[in-house]
Structures are given as C-alpha cells and as structure tokens.
Coordinates of C-alpha atoms in Angstrom, one line a residue:
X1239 CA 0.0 0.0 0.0
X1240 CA 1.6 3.1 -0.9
X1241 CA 1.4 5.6 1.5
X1242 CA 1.0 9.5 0.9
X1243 CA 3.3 11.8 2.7
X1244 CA 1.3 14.4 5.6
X1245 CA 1.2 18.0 5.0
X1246 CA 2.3 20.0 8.1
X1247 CA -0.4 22.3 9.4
X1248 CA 1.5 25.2 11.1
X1249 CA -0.9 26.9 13.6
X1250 CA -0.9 30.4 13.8
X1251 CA 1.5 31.1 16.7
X1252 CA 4.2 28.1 15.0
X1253 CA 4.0 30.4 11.9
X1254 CA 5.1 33.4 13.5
X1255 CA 7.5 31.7 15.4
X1256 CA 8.9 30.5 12.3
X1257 CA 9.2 33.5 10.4
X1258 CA 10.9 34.8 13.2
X1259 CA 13.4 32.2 12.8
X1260 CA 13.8 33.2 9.6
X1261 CA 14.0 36.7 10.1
X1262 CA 16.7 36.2 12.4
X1263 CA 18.5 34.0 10.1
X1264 CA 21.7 34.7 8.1
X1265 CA 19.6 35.2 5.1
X1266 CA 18.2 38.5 6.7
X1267 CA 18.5 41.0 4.3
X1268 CA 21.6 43.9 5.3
X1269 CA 20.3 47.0 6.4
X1270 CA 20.6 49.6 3.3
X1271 CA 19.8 53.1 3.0
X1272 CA 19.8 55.0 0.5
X1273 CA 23.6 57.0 -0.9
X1274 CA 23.1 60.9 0.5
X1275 CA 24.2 61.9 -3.3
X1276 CA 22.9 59.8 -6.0
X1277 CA 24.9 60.5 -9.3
X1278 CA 24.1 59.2 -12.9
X1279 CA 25.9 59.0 -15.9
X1280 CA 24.2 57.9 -19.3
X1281 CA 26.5 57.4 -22.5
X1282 CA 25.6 57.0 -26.0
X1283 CA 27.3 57.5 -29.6
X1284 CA 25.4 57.3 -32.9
X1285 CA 26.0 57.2 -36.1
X1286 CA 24.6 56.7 -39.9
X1287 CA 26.2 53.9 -41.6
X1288 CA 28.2 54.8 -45.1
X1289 CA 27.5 58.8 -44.1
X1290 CA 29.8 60.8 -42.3
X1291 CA 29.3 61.6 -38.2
X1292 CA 26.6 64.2 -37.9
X1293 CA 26.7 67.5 -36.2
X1294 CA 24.0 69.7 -35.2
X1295 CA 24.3 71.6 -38.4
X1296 CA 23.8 68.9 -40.6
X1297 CA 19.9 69.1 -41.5
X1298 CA 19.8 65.5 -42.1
X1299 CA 21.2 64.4 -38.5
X1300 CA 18.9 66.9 -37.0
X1301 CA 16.1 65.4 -38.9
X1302 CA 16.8 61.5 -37.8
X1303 CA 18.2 63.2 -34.3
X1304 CA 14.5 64.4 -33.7
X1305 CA 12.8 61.3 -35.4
X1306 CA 14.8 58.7 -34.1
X1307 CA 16.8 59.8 -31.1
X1308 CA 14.6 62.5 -29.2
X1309 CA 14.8 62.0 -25.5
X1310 CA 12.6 62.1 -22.0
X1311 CA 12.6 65.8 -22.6
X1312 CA 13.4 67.1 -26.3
X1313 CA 15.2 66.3 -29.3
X1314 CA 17.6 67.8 -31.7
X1315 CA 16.0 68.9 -34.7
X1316 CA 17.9 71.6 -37.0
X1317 CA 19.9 72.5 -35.1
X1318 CA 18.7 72.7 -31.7
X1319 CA 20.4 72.4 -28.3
X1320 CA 21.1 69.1 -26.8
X1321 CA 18.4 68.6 -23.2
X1322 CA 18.6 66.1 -20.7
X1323 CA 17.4 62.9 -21.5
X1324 CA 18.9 62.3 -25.4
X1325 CA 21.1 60.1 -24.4
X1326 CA 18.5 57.2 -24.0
X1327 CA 16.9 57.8 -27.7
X1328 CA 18.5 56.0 -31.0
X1329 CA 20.1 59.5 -31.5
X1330 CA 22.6 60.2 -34.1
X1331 CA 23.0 64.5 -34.2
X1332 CA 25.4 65.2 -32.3
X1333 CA 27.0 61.5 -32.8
X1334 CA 28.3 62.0 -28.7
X1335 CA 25.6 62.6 -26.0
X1336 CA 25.9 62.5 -22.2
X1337 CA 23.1 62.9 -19.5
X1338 CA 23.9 63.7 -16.4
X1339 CA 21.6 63.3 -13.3
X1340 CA 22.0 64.3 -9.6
X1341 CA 20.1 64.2 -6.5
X1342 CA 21.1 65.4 -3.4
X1343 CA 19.3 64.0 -0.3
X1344 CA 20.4 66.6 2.1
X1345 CA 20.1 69.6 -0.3
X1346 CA 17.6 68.6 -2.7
X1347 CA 17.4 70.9 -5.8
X1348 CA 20.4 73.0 -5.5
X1349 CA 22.8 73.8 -8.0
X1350 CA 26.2 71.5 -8.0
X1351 CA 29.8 71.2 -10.9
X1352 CA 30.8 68.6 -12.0
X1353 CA 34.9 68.8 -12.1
X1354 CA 36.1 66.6 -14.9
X1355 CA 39.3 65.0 -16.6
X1356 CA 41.0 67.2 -19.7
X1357 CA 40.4 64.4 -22.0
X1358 CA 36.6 65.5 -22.1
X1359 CA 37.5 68.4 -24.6
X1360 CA 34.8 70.0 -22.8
X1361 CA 36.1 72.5 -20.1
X1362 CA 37.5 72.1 -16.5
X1363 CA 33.7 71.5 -15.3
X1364 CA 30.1 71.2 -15.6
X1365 CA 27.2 73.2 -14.2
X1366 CA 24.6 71.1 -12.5
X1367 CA 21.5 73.2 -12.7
X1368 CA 18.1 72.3 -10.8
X1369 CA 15.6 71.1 -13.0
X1370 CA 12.6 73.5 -13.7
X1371 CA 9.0 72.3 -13.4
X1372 CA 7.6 71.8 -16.6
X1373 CA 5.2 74.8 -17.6
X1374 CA 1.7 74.2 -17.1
X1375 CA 0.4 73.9 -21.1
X1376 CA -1.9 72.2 -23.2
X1377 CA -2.0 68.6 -23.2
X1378 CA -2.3 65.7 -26.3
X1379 CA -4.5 63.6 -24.2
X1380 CA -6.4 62.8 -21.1
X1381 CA -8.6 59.9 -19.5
X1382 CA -11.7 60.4 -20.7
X1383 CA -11.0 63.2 -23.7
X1384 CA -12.7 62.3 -26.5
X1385 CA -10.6 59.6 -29.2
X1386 CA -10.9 60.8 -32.6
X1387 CA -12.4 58.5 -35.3
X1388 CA -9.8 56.2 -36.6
X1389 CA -10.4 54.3 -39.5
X1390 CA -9.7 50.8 -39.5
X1391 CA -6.2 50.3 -40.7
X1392 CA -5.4 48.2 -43.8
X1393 CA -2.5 45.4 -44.4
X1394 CA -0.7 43.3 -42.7
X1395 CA 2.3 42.8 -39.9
X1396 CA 4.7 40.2 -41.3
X1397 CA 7.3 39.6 -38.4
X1398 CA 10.7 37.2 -39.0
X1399 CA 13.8 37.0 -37.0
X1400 CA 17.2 35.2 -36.8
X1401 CA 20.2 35.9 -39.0
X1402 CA 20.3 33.8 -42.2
X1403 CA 20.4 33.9 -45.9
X1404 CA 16.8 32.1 -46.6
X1405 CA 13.6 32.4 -44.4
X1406 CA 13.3 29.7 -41.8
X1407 CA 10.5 27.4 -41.9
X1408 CA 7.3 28.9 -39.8
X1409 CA 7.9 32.1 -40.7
X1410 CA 6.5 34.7 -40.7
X1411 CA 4.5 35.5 -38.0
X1412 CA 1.4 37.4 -39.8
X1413 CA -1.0 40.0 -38.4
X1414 CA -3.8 41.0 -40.6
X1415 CA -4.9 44.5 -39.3
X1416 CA -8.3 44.7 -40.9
X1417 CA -9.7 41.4 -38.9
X1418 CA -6.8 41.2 -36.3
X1419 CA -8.3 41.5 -32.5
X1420 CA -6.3 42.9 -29.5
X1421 CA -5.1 39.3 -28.7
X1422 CA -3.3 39.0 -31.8
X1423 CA -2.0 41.9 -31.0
X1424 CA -0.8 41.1 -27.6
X1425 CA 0.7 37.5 -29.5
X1426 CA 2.6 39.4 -32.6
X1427 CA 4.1 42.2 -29.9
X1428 CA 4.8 39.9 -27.0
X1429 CA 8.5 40.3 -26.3
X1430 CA 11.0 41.4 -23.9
X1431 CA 11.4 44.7 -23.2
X1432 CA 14.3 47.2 -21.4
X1433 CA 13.3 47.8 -17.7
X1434 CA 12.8 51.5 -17.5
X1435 CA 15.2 52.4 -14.6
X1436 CA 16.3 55.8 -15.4
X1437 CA 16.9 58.4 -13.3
X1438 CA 12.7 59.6 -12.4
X1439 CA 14.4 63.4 -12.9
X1440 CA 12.4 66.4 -11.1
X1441 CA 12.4 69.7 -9.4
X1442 CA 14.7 68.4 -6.9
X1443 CA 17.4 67.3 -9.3
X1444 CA 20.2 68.7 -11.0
X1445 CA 20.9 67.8 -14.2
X1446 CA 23.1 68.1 -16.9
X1447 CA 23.2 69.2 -20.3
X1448 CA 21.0 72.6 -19.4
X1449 CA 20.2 76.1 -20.2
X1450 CA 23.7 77.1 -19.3
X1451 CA 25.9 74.5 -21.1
X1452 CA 25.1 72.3 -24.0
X1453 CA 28.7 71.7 -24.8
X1454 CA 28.4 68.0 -26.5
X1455 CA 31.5 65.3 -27.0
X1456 CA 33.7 65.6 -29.8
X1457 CA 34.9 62.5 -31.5
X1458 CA 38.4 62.3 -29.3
X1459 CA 36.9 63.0 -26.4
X1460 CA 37.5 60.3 -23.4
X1461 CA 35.5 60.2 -19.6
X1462 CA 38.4 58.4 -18.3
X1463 CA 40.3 59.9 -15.4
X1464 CA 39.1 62.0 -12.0
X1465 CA 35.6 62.7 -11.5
X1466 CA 34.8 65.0 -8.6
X1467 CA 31.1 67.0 -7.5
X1468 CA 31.1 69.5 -5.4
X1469 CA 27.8 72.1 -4.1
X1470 CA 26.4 72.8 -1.5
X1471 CA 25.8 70.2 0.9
X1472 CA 27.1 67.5 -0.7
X1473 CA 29.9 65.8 1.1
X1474 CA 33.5 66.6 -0.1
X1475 CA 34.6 63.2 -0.9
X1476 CA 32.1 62.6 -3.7
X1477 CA 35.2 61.9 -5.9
X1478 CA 35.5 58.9 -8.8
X1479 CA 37.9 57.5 -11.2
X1480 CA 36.3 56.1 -14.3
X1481 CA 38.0 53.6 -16.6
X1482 CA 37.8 51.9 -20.1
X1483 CA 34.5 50.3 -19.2
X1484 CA 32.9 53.0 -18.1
X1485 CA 34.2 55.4 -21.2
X1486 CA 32.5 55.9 -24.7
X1487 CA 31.7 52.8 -26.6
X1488 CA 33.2 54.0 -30.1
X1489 CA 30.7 53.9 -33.4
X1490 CA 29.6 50.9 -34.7
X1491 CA 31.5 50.6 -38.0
X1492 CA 28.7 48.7 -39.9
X1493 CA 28.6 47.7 -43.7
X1494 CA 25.9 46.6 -45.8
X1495 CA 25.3 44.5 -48.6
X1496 CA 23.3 42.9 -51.5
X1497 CA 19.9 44.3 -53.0
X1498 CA 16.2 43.6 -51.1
X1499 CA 15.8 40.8 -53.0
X1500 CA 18.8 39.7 -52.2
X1501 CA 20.2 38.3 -48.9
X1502 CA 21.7 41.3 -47.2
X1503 CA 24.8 40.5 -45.2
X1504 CA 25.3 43.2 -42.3
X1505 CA 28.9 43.2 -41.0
X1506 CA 30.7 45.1 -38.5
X1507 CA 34.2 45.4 -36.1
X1508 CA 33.1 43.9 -32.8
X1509 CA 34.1 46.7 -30.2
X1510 CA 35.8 45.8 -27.4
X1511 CA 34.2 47.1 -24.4
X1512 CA 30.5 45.6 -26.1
X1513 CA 28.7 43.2 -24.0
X1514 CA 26.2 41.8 -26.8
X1515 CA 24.8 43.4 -30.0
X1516 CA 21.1 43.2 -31.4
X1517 CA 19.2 44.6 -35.3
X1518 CA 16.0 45.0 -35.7
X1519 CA 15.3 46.1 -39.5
X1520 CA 11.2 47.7 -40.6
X1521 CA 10.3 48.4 -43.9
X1522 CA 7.0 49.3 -46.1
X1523 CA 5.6 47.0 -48.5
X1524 CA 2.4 47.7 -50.3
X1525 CA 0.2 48.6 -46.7
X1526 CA 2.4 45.4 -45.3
X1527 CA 4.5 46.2 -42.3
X1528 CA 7.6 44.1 -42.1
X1529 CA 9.3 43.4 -39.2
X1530 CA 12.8 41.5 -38.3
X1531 CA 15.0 41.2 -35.7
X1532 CA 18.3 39.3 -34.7
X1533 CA 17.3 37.4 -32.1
X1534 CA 16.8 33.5 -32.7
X1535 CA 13.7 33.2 -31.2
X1536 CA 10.5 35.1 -32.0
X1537 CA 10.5 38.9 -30.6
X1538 CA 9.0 41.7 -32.1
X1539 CA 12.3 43.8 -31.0
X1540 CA 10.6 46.8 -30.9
X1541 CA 11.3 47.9 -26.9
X1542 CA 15.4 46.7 -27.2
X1543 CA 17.0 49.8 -27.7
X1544 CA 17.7 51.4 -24.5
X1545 CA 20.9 50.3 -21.6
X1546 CA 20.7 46.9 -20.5
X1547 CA 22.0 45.9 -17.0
X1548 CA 24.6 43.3 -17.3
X1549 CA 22.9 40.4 -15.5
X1550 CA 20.2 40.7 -18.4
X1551 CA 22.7 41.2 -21.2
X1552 CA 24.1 37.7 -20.2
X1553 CA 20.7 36.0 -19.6
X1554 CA 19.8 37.7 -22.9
X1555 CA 22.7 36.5 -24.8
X1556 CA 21.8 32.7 -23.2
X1557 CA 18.2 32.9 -24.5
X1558 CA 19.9 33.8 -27.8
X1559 CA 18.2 37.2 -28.2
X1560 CA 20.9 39.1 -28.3
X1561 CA 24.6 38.0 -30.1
X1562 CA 27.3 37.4 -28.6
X1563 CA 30.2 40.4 -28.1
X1564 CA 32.4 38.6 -30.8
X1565 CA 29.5 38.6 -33.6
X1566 CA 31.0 40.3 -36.6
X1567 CA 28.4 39.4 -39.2
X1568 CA 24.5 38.7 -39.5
X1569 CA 22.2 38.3 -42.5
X1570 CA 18.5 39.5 -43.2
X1571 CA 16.8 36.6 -45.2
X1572 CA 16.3 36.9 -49.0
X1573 CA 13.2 38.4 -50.5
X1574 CA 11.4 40.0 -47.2
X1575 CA 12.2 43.6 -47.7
X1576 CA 11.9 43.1 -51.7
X1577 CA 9.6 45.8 -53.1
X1578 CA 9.5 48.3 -50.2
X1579 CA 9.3 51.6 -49.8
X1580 CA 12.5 51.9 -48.1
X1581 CA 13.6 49.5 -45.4
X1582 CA 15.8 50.6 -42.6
X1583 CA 18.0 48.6 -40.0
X1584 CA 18.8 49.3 -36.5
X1585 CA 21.9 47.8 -34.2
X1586 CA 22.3 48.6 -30.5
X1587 CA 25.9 47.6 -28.9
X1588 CA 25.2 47.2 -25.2
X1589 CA 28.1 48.5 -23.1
X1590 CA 28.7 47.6 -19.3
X1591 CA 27.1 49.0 -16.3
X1592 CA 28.8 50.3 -13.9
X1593 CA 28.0 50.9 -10.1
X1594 CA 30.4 53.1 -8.0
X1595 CA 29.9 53.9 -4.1
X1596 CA 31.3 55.0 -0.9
X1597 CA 32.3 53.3 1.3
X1598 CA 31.7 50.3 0.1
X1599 CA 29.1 47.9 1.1
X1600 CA 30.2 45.8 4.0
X1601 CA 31.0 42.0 3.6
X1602 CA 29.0 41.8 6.9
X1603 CA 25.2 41.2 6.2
X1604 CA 24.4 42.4 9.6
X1605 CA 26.0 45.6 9.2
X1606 CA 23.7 48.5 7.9
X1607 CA 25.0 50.4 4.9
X1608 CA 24.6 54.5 4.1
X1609 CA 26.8 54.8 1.6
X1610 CA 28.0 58.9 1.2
X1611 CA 27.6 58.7 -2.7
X1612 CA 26.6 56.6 -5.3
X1613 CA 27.4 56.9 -9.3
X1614 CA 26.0 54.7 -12.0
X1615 CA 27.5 54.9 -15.2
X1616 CA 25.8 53.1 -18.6
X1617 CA 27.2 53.1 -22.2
X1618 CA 25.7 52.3 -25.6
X1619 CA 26.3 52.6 -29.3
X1620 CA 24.0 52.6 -32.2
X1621 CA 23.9 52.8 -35.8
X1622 CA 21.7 52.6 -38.5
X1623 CA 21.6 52.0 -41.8
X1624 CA 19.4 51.6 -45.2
X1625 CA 19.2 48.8 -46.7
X1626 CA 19.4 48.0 -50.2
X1627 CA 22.5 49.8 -51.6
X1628 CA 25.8 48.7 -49.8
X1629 CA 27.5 50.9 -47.4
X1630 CA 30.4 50.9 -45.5
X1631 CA 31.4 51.6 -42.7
X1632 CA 33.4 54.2 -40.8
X1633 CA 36.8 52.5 -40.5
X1634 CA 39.8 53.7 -41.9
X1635 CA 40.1 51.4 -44.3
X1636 CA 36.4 52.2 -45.6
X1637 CA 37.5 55.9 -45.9
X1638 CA 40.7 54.8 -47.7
X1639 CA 38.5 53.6 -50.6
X1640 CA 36.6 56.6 -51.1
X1641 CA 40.1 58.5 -51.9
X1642 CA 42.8 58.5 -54.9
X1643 CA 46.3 57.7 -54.1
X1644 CA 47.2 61.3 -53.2
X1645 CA 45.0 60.8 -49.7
X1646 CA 42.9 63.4 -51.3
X1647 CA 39.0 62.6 -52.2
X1648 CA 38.8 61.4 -55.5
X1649 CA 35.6 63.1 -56.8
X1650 CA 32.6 64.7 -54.9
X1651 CA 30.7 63.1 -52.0
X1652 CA 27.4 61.7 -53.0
X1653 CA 24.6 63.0 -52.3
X1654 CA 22.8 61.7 -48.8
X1655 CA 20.3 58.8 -49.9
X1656 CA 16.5 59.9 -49.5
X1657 CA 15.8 58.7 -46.0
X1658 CA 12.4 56.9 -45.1
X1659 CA 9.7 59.1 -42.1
X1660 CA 9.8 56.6 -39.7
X1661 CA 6.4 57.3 -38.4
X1662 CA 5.3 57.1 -41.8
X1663 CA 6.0 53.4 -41.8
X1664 CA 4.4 53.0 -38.9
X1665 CA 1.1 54.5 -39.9
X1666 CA -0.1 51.0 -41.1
X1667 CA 0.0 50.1 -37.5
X1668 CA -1.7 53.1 -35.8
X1669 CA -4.7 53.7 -38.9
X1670 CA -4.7 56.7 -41.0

C-alpha cells in the first residue's frame, strides 16, 4: 500500500514563530539606506552607416536626431540644443551625447559642478543646474478626452527573425490589421522589453546638459580619469575614477550588402568594451509592415533599444536574443524587404554598467550600509543603416576607398540617400 506523505499544518502562533526564525537568520537582508548623493551618468554614440558623423548643423542628422533619437525631454532637430534625456533615444545629431543626473538627499534641488578629466575636450567642469517644473500647457491627451475616429487600418504585420540567408521554416509570423483582435496583437508584440530604470528626474534634481551648457562630446573625447562633484551640501569626498568600461563605446563601424531581393549580409568590427549586439530592421511593402529582428527566437524587438543591466545582457545572450560580443556578421533573409518603400536597420551595442559607491558595502550582512555617494555609469552605441545599396562603414580602411592615391578625395561626395519618415512606416499600425 503506498502511502502519501502528511502536510504540516503550522498553527498560527508556529507560523510566526517560524518566520521569526527566519527573520533572524543569516539570510536577513543587510540594512541599506539609501547613498546621501545619487549621481548618474548615461553614455551614447550614434552614427549613420556609409554617411559621415553628424553635427547639429547637418539638416539630415537633425532630422533622424529628432525622429529617431529625441529623448525624456526634447530632441535635436535643425539644429537645436542638446536637453537632458537624449542620451537614451536612437540619436545620431550630435553622434556624442551625455546625461547627467544628480540628486542630493540633504540639499535637494540646488545647484552642484561637475569637475572633470582634460580628456573630455569640454572645459574644467560642468554646471549642475536644478531642473525647472515643466510649464503648465496644453495637453495631447487625457482619460476620458474624447478619441478621434480612426479608420480601421489596412495590411498586414509580417514579423521574421534570426540571422540567415533564406527564411526559416514557420515564418513569418502574420498580423492582418483589418480582422486582427487585441489578442493577436498582444501574440505578434509579446516580447522582452528594457526595464525603465532611469533616473525619475524632477524639481529636486540637478541635471546636466541645461540652459547654461550644451557643450556635446567631440569624436576624441574620453571620460576616463578624476571625477569630482562639489555644491552645497554635498559631502566633499564625492570623488570617482572612471575607466575603459565605463568610457564611450566607439561607433559601430557597420557595412551593408546585396539588394532587397537579395540576402543582405550586415557586417561590423566587434568593439571591445560591447557586452552583446542586437538589429531589428522595418520596412513598407504595399500597406504590409515588415518586421525582423536578430534574435533566434521570435521577438517583435521593438522595446530593445535602450541600456541593458549586465545580469540581463548575459541572460539575454543565453536565451539567444541578443549576439554574442564577438558577432561580426549577421544576415537579413532573401526576398522579405523586396519591393519596399524603403527599409531601414537598426543595431544597438550594449556597453557595461557600472556601479560606483562610498564606502563600500560591508561584507557583513548584519551591518547596515549608508553609503556617502553613489554613481552609476551606462554606455551604448547605435547605428543605422538603409538597406538595399551597400554601405560601408566608418573605418579607416572604408575611408581609404573613397580617396585617390594622393590621400585626397577622388571626386565629390554623393549626395545623402532619400531617407524613409519613420512614423510614416508605422502609420499602417496606428490607422490613418
């Protein structure tokens, strides 16, 4: 006769005895407050494949700068100064951004510099300046207001993914729009996506660039060395040393080739301080929206381009959505971009993330821990690139081709390729 093991029934005093047990176990979790100055440091570098790094100036890279790369709170468009926040878009005007964020615990909202290493090219320091409240104005949208009528939109989604020369068998994913129902929706969009954990930036920060400085980074320009914030009320040993992990990740130095009918091999220098890479290409067919990403498994990759931590960088690159740091080379299957209107690819290398603090956390679970300062630093690069016409890339041996033997350019730069609205593509998704 086989016999069934008992459930323990705990009674209500055992339980709490129990769970104090347990809360007096060495599993109790250490006693940690929150740093009295809480410093972060976004980095991101941009760039158009086959087209030259471009400045605020250019009308083109303010153009994709406001399309592509506009931040929490403004973009660069023609020209425009660079606001807190662009670091975290797909930006590529000016190619070098840098957010800066602080908060002060004991002196919330004041002003505060930012003393940094020569190798910036950007000054001895940088103002700090308290963020202003956001003027009340009118709004887009409210619960409640009123939806305008949208006409059902028309087409389909078509969604592959993985790197290869031929579709693989089960794909694509398809999405009709005209019968498609919230759940198919919720099936063709499911995915992972970057956990927001920016800096929640308000009246009682500082931030950095601002109304005072927009200085940007200039293509030499380096973060590593002495770090020091100063202002009042924050303590005077809020110094750092950054390194080569936590410095600018340089551009992506991407090259395309072979015709939308064609498989289209994307290849690129791995960079040395990249964790993983990811592409996600789009492009307009008819009123067909197609999709496709890098990742080997199904994933819309449409919520992938932001800083990863690097515990989900490595889990990412296990699951095989994300390649590997040595990836040089991926291809988009033949035929699934062939007749658009102009299809477009994206790539996101994922630096590290860095956490810096004083003192240091203590070894000693028991002991509590108030750290003076804290400083997280993240880094990315991105590129894109249109696909179609081969490009290369930004290395020296790319621009070596485009000149004679005398080093000097052999005949006129051609003209910038007619770039695709990307929220014209997108249309087919949100109705006309």
């Amino acid at each position: 006769m086989q016999v069934r093991p008992q459930r323990v029934r705990l009674s209500g005093a055992a339980t709490l005895v129990f769970l104090a047990l347990c809360a007096a176990s060495p599993l109790q979790a250490q006693n940690v407050k929150p740093p009295k100055v809480q410093l972060w440091l976004d980095l991101s570098t941009g760039t158009m494949a086959g087209m030259p790094e471009m400045d605020m100036g250019n009308p083109i890279g303010g153009l994709l700068g406001g399309l592509m790369g506009g931040g929490a709170r403004g973009g660069a468009m023609g020209g425009a100064p660079t606001t807190y926040g662009m670091a975290r878009g797909m930006g590529i005007s000016p190619p070098r951004l840098l957010d800066i964020a602080l908060y002060n615990r004991l002196k919330p909202g004041q002003e505060a510099s930012q003393a940094i290493p020569a190798g910036m090219l950007m000054g001895a320091s940088l103002p700090l300046l308290p963020l202003k409240p956001t003027p009340p104005g009118t709004h887009e949208s409210e619960p409640g207001d009123t939806p305008p009528d949208l006409e059902r939109p028309r087409g389909r989604v078509l969604i592959y993914w993985g790197c290869g020369d031929t579709v693989r068998p089960g794909q694509p994913l398809v999405i009709n729009l005209a019968t498609a129902q919230a759940s198919d929706f919720g099936t063709a969009f499911a995915g992972r996506y970057v956990p927001d954990r920016s800096a929640r930036v308000g009246p009682g920060h500082a931030v950095y660039p601002n109304e005072r400085n927009t200085v940007t980074l200039k293509r030499d320009s380096s973060l590593q060395g002495e770090h020091q914030v100063t202002g009042d009320g924050i303590p005077a040993n809020v110094r750092f040393s950054l390194g080569a992990q936590q410095d600018l990740l340089p551009a992506i130095d991407l090259s395309t080739s072979g015709t939308l009918s064609q498989a289209m091999q994307l290849r690129w220098t791995p960079l040395a301080q990249a964790r993983a890479y990811y592409l996600h290409a789009m492009g307009k067919t008819g009123e067909d929206m197609v999709l496709w990403s890098s990742a080997e498994t199904r994933d819309s990759g449409m919520g992938l381009f932001d800083y990863l931590p690097n515990a989900t960088v490595d889990r990412w690159i296990k699951d095989k959505l994300l390649l590997p740091a040595d990836t040089q080379q991926c291809a988009v299957p033949a035929g699934i971009f062939q007749g658009s209107e102009g299809a477009m690819a994206r790539m996101i290398a994922y630096g590290h993330e860095s956490h810096l603090a004083h003192p240091p956390r203590p070894a000693d679970p028991k002991a509590p821990w108030e750290p003076d300062w804290a400083v997280r630093v993240r880094v990315k690069s991105q590129t894109m690139a249109m696909l179609g016409e081969s490009t290369g890339g930004g290395s020296p041996a790319a621009r070596a081709g485009e000149r004679g033997d005398t080093g000097t350019p052999a005949s006129p730069a051609p003209a910038a390729p007619a770039l695709p609205n990307p929220l014209n593509m997108l249309r087919g998704l949100l109705g006309r």
